[in-house]
Amino acid sequence: MPTKKPTSPYAGFAERLQEACDAADIPEGRARSGTLALRFGVTTEAVRQWLHGRALPEVSRLTEMAEELECSLDWLVLGRLPSAGQVREPGGAYKTLSPQERAVVSAMRKLNARRRGGLVQLLADI
């Protein structure tokens, strides 16, 4: 009797995340892990867990990922393609921030952890 190779519980998610990254022109390998970690404010180890199908991001992070990678949340998490039958959804349905808020978040993601903390403190003190 042939044995079936065990797959990780989140292998489908990992494959779809890789596909979404490919479609968004995010470089492969370590650069991909680093890029996603910076973009979503998490550690590279967390990203590696996602990309290898060992863990799933929290729901709020999944929504943010679908928005940033311009793909359907339903597809990213469950593998269901939107009615258009394509992965990419430019100007996706998950845009909840104003253009100005998106610019602030984008700029903040480019800061190192210390500066990001300083910016958050500055904004909290206003």
Coordinates of N, CA, C and O in Angstrom, one line a residue, residues 27-114:
P27 N 9.9 39.7 -5.2 CA 11.0 38.8 -5.5 C 10.9 37.5 -4.7 O 10.4 37.5 -3.6
E28 N 11.5 36.4 -5.3 CA 11.4 35.1 -4.6 C 12.5 35.0 -3.6 O 13.4 35.8 -3.5
G29 N 12.5 33.9 -2.8 CA 13.5 33.6 -1.8 C 13.5 34.4 -0.6 O 12.5 34.9 -0.2
R30 N 14.7 34.7 -0.1 CA 14.8 35.5 1.2 C 14.3 36.9 1.0 O 13.8 37.5 1.9
A31 N 14.4 37.4 -0.2 CA 14.0 38.8 -0.5 C 12.4 38.8 -0.3 O 11.9 39.8 0.2
R32 N 11.8 37.8 -0.7 CA 10.3 37.7 -0.5 C 9.9 37.7 0.9 O 9.0 38.5 1.3
S33 N 10.6 36.9 1.7 CA 10.3 36.9 3.2 C 10.5 38.3 3.8 O 9.7 38.8 4.6
G34 N 11.7 38.9 3.4 CA 12.0 40.2 4.0 C 11.0 41.3 3.5 O 10.6 42.1 4.3
T35 N 10.6 41.2 2.3 CA 9.7 42.2 1.7 C 8.3 42.1 2.4 O 7.8 43.1 2.8
L36 N 7.8 40.9 2.5 CA 6.5 40.7 3.2 C 6.6 41.1 4.7 O 5.7 41.7 5.2
A37 N 7.7 40.7 5.3 CA 7.8 41.1 6.8 C 7.8 42.6 6.9 O 7.1 43.1 7.8
L38 N 8.5 43.3 6.1 CA 8.5 44.8 6.2 C 7.1 45.4 5.9 O 6.6 46.2 6.5
R39 N 6.5 44.8 4.8 CA 5.2 45.3 4.3 C 4.1 45.1 5.3 O 3.2 45.9 5.5
F40 N 4.2 44.0 6.1 CA 3.1 43.7 7.0 C 3.5 43.8 8.5 O 2.7 43.4 9.4
G41 N 4.7 44.3 8.7 CA 5.1 44.6 10.1 C 5.2 43.4 11.0 O 4.8 43.4 12.2
V42 N 5.7 42.3 10.4 CA 5.9 41.1 11.2 C 7.4 40.6 11.0 O 8.1 41.2 10.3
T43 N 7.7 39.5 11.7 CA 9.1 39.0 11.6 C 9.2 38.2 10.3 O 8.2 37.6 9.8
T44 N 10.5 38.0 9.9 CA 10.7 37.2 8.7 C 10.4 35.7 9.0 O 9.9 35.0 8.2
E45 N 10.5 35.4 10.3 CA 10.2 34.0 10.7 C 8.7 33.7 10.5 O 8.3 32.7 10.1
A46 N 7.9 34.7 10.9 CA 6.4 34.6 10.7 C 6.1 34.4 9.3 O 5.3 33.5 8.9
V47 N 6.7 35.2 8.4 CA 6.5 35.1 7.0 C 6.9 33.7 6.4 O 6.2 33.1 5.7
R48 N 8.1 33.2 6.9 CA 8.5 31.9 6.5 C 7.5 30.8 6.9 O 7.3 29.9 6.1
Q49 N 6.9 31.0 8.0 CA 5.9 30.0 8.5 C 4.7 30.0 7.5 O 4.2 29.0 7.1
W50 N 4.3 31.2 7.1 CA 3.2 31.3 6.1 C 3.6 30.7 4.8 O 2.8 30.0 4.2
L51 N 4.8 31.1 4.3 CA 5.2 30.6 3.0 C 5.4 29.1 2.9 O 5.4 28.6 1.8
H52 N 5.7 28.5 4.0 CA 5.9 27.1 4.0 C 4.7 26.3 4.5 O 4.8 25.1 4.8
G53 N 3.6 27.0 4.7 CA 2.3 26.3 5.1 C 2.3 25.8 6.5 O 1.6 24.8 6.8
R54 N 3.1 26.4 7.4 CA 3.1 25.9 8.8 C 2.2 26.8 9.7 O 2.0 26.4 10.9
A55 N 1.7 27.9 9.2 CA 0.9 28.8 10.0 C 0.1 29.7 9.1 O 0.4 29.9 7.9
L56 N -0.9 30.3 9.7 CA -1.8 31.3 9.0 C -1.7 32.6 9.7 O -1.6 32.6 11.0
P57 N -1.7 33.7 9.0 CA -1.7 35.0 9.7 C -3.1 35.2 10.4 O -4.0 34.5 10.0
E58 N -3.1 36.1 11.3 CA -4.4 36.4 11.9 C -5.3 37.1 10.9 O -4.9 37.5 9.9
V59 N -6.6 37.0 11.2 CA -7.6 37.5 10.2 C -7.4 38.9 9.8 O -7.5 39.2 8.6
S60 N -7.1 39.8 10.7 CA -6.9 41.2 10.3 C -5.7 41.3 9.3 O -5.7 42.1 8.4
R61 N -4.7 40.5 9.5 CA -3.5 40.5 8.7 C -3.9 39.9 7.3 O -3.4 40.4 6.3
L62 N -4.7 38.9 7.3 CA -5.1 38.3 6.0 C -5.9 39.3 5.2 O -5.6 39.4 4.0
T63 N -6.7 40.1 5.8 CA -7.5 41.1 5.1 C -6.5 42.2 4.5 O -6.6 42.6 3.4
E64 N -5.5 42.6 5.3 CA -4.5 43.5 4.9 C -3.7 42.9 3.7 O -3.4 43.6 2.7
M65 N -3.4 41.7 3.8 CA -2.6 41.0 2.7 C -3.4 41.0 1.4 O -2.8 41.3 0.4
A66 N -4.7 40.6 1.5 CA -5.5 40.6 0.3 C -5.6 41.9 -0.3 O -5.5 42.1 -1.6
E67 N -5.7 43.0 0.5 CA -5.7 44.3 0.0 C -4.4 44.7 -0.7 O -4.4 45.2 -1.8
E68 N -3.3 44.5 0.0 CA -2.0 44.9 -0.5 C -1.6 44.1 -1.8 O -1.0 44.6 -2.7
L69 N -1.9 42.8 -1.8 CA -1.6 41.9 -2.9 C -2.6 41.9 -4.0 O -2.5 41.2 -5.0
E70 N -3.7 42.7 -3.8 CA -4.8 42.9 -4.7 C -5.3 41.6 -5.2 O -5.4 41.3 -6.4
C71 N -5.7 40.8 -4.2 CA -6.4 39.5 -4.5 C -7.6 39.4 -3.6 O -7.8 40.1 -2.6
S72 N -8.4 38.4 -3.9 CA -9.6 38.2 -3.2 C -9.3 37.5 -1.9 O -8.5 36.5 -1.8
L73 N -9.8 38.0 -0.7 CA -9.6 37.4 0.6 C -10.1 35.9 0.5 O -9.5 35.0 1.0
D74 N -11.2 35.7 -0.1 CA -11.8 34.4 -0.2 C -10.9 33.4 -1.0 O -10.7 32.3 -0.6
W75 N -10.2 33.9 -2.0 CA -9.3 33.1 -2.8 C -8.0 32.9 -1.9 O -7.5 31.7 -1.8
L76 N -7.5 33.9 -1.3 CA -6.3 33.7 -0.5 C -6.4 32.7 0.6 O -5.6 31.9 0.8
V77 N -7.5 32.8 1.3 CA -7.7 31.9 2.4 C -8.3 30.6 2.0 O -7.8 29.5 2.5
L78 N -9.3 30.5 1.2 CA -10.0 29.3 0.9 C -9.8 28.7 -0.5 O -10.1 27.6 -0.8
G79 N -9.2 29.5 -1.4 CA -8.9 29.0 -2.7 C -10.1 29.2 -3.7 O -10.0 28.7 -4.8
R80 N -11.1 30.0 -3.3 CA -12.2 30.2 -4.2 C -12.0 31.4 -5.0 O -11.8 32.5 -4.5
L81 N -12.0 31.3 -6.3 CA -11.8 32.4 -7.2 C -13.0 33.3 -7.2 O -14.1 32.8 -7.1
P82 N -12.8 34.6 -7.4 CA -13.9 35.5 -7.5 C -14.6 35.3 -8.8 O -14.2 34.6 -9.7
S83 N -15.8 35.9 -8.9 CA -16.6 35.6 -10.1 C -15.9 36.0 -11.4 O -16.2 35.4 -12.4
A84 N -15.0 36.9 -11.3 CA -14.2 37.3 -12.5 C -13.3 36.2 -12.9 O -12.8 36.2 -14.0
G85 N -13.0 35.2 -12.0 CA -12.2 34.1 -12.4 C -10.7 34.4 -12.4 O -9.9 33.6 -13.0
Q86 N -10.3 35.5 -11.8 CA -8.9 35.8 -11.8 C -8.4 36.1 -10.4 O -9.2 36.5 -9.5
V87 N -7.1 35.9 -10.2 CA -6.6 36.1 -8.8 C -6.5 37.6 -8.5 O -6.9 38.1 -7.5
R88 N -5.9 38.4 -9.4 CA -5.7 39.8 -9.1 C -7.0 40.6 -9.2 O -7.8 40.4 -10.1
E89 N -7.2 41.5 -8.3 CA -8.3 42.4 -8.2 C -7.8 43.8 -8.0 O -7.9 44.3 -6.9
P90 N -7.3 44.4 -9.1 CA -6.8 45.8 -8.9 C -7.9 46.7 -8.3 O -9.0 46.6 -8.7
G91 N -7.5 47.5 -7.3 CA -8.5 48.3 -6.7 C -9.4 47.5 -5.9 O -10.6 47.8 -5.9
G92 N -8.9 46.4 -5.3 CA -9.8 45.4 -4.6 C -10.8 46.0 -3.7 O -10.9 47.2 -3.3
A93 N -11.6 45.1 -3.2 CA -12.8 45.4 -2.4 C -12.4 45.7 -0.9 O -13.3 46.0 -0.1
Y94 N -11.2 45.5 -0.6 CA -10.8 45.6 0.8 C -10.2 47.0 1.2 O -9.6 47.1 2.2
K95 N -10.3 47.9 0.3 CA -9.7 49.3 0.6 C -10.5 50.0 1.6 O -11.6 50.5 1.4
T96 N -10.0 50.0 2.8 CA -10.8 50.7 3.9 C -10.1 52.0 4.4 O -10.7 52.8 5.1
L97 N -8.9 52.2 3.9 CA -8.2 53.4 4.3 C -8.3 54.5 3.2 O -8.3 54.2 2.1
S98 N -8.3 55.8 3.6 CA -8.2 56.8 2.7 C -6.9 56.8 2.0 O -5.9 56.3 2.6
P99 N -6.7 57.5 0.9 CA -5.4 57.6 0.2 C -4.3 58.2 1.2 O -3.2 57.8 1.2
Q100 N -4.7 59.2 2.0 CA -3.8 59.8 2.9 C -3.4 58.8 4.0 O -2.2 58.7 4.3
E101 N -4.3 58.1 4.5 CA -4.0 57.0 5.5 C -3.1 56.0 4.9 O -2.2 55.5 5.6
R102 N -3.4 55.5 3.7 CA -2.6 54.5 3.1 C -1.1 55.0 2.9 O -0.2 54.3 3.0
A103 N -1.0 56.3 2.6 CA 0.4 56.9 2.4 C 1.1 56.9 3.7 O 2.3 56.5 3.7
V104 N 0.4 57.2 4.8 CA 1.1 57.1 6.1 C 1.5 55.7 6.5 O 2.6 55.5 6.9
V105 N 0.6 54.8 6.3 CA 0.9 53.4 6.6 C 2.1 52.9 5.7 O 3.0 52.2 6.2
S106 N 2.1 53.2 4.4 CA 3.1 52.8 3.5 C 4.5 53.4 4.0 O 5.5 52.7 4.0
A107 N 4.5 54.7 4.4 CA 5.7 55.3 4.8 C 6.2 54.7 6.1 O 7.4 54.5 6.3
M108 N 5.3 54.4 7.0 CA 5.6 53.8 8.3 C 6.2 52.5 8.2 O 7.2 52.1 8.9
R109 N 5.8 51.7 7.2 CA 6.3 50.3 7.0 C 7.8 50.4 6.5 O 8.5 49.4 6.7
K110 N 8.2 51.5 6.0 CA 9.6 51.6 5.6 C 10.5 51.9 6.7 O 11.8 51.9 6.5
L111 N 10.0 52.3 7.9 CA 10.8 52.6 9.0 C 11.3 51.4 9.8 O 10.6 50.4 9.8
N112 N 12.4 51.5 10.5 CA 12.8 50.4 11.3 C 11.9 50.4 12.6 O 11.2 51.4 12.8
A113 N 12.0 49.4 13.4 CA 11.1 49.2 14.5 C 11.2 50.4 15.5 O 10.2 50.8 16.0
R114 N 12.4 50.9 15.8 CA 12.6 52.0 16.7 C 11.9 53.2 16.2 O 11.2 53.9 17.0

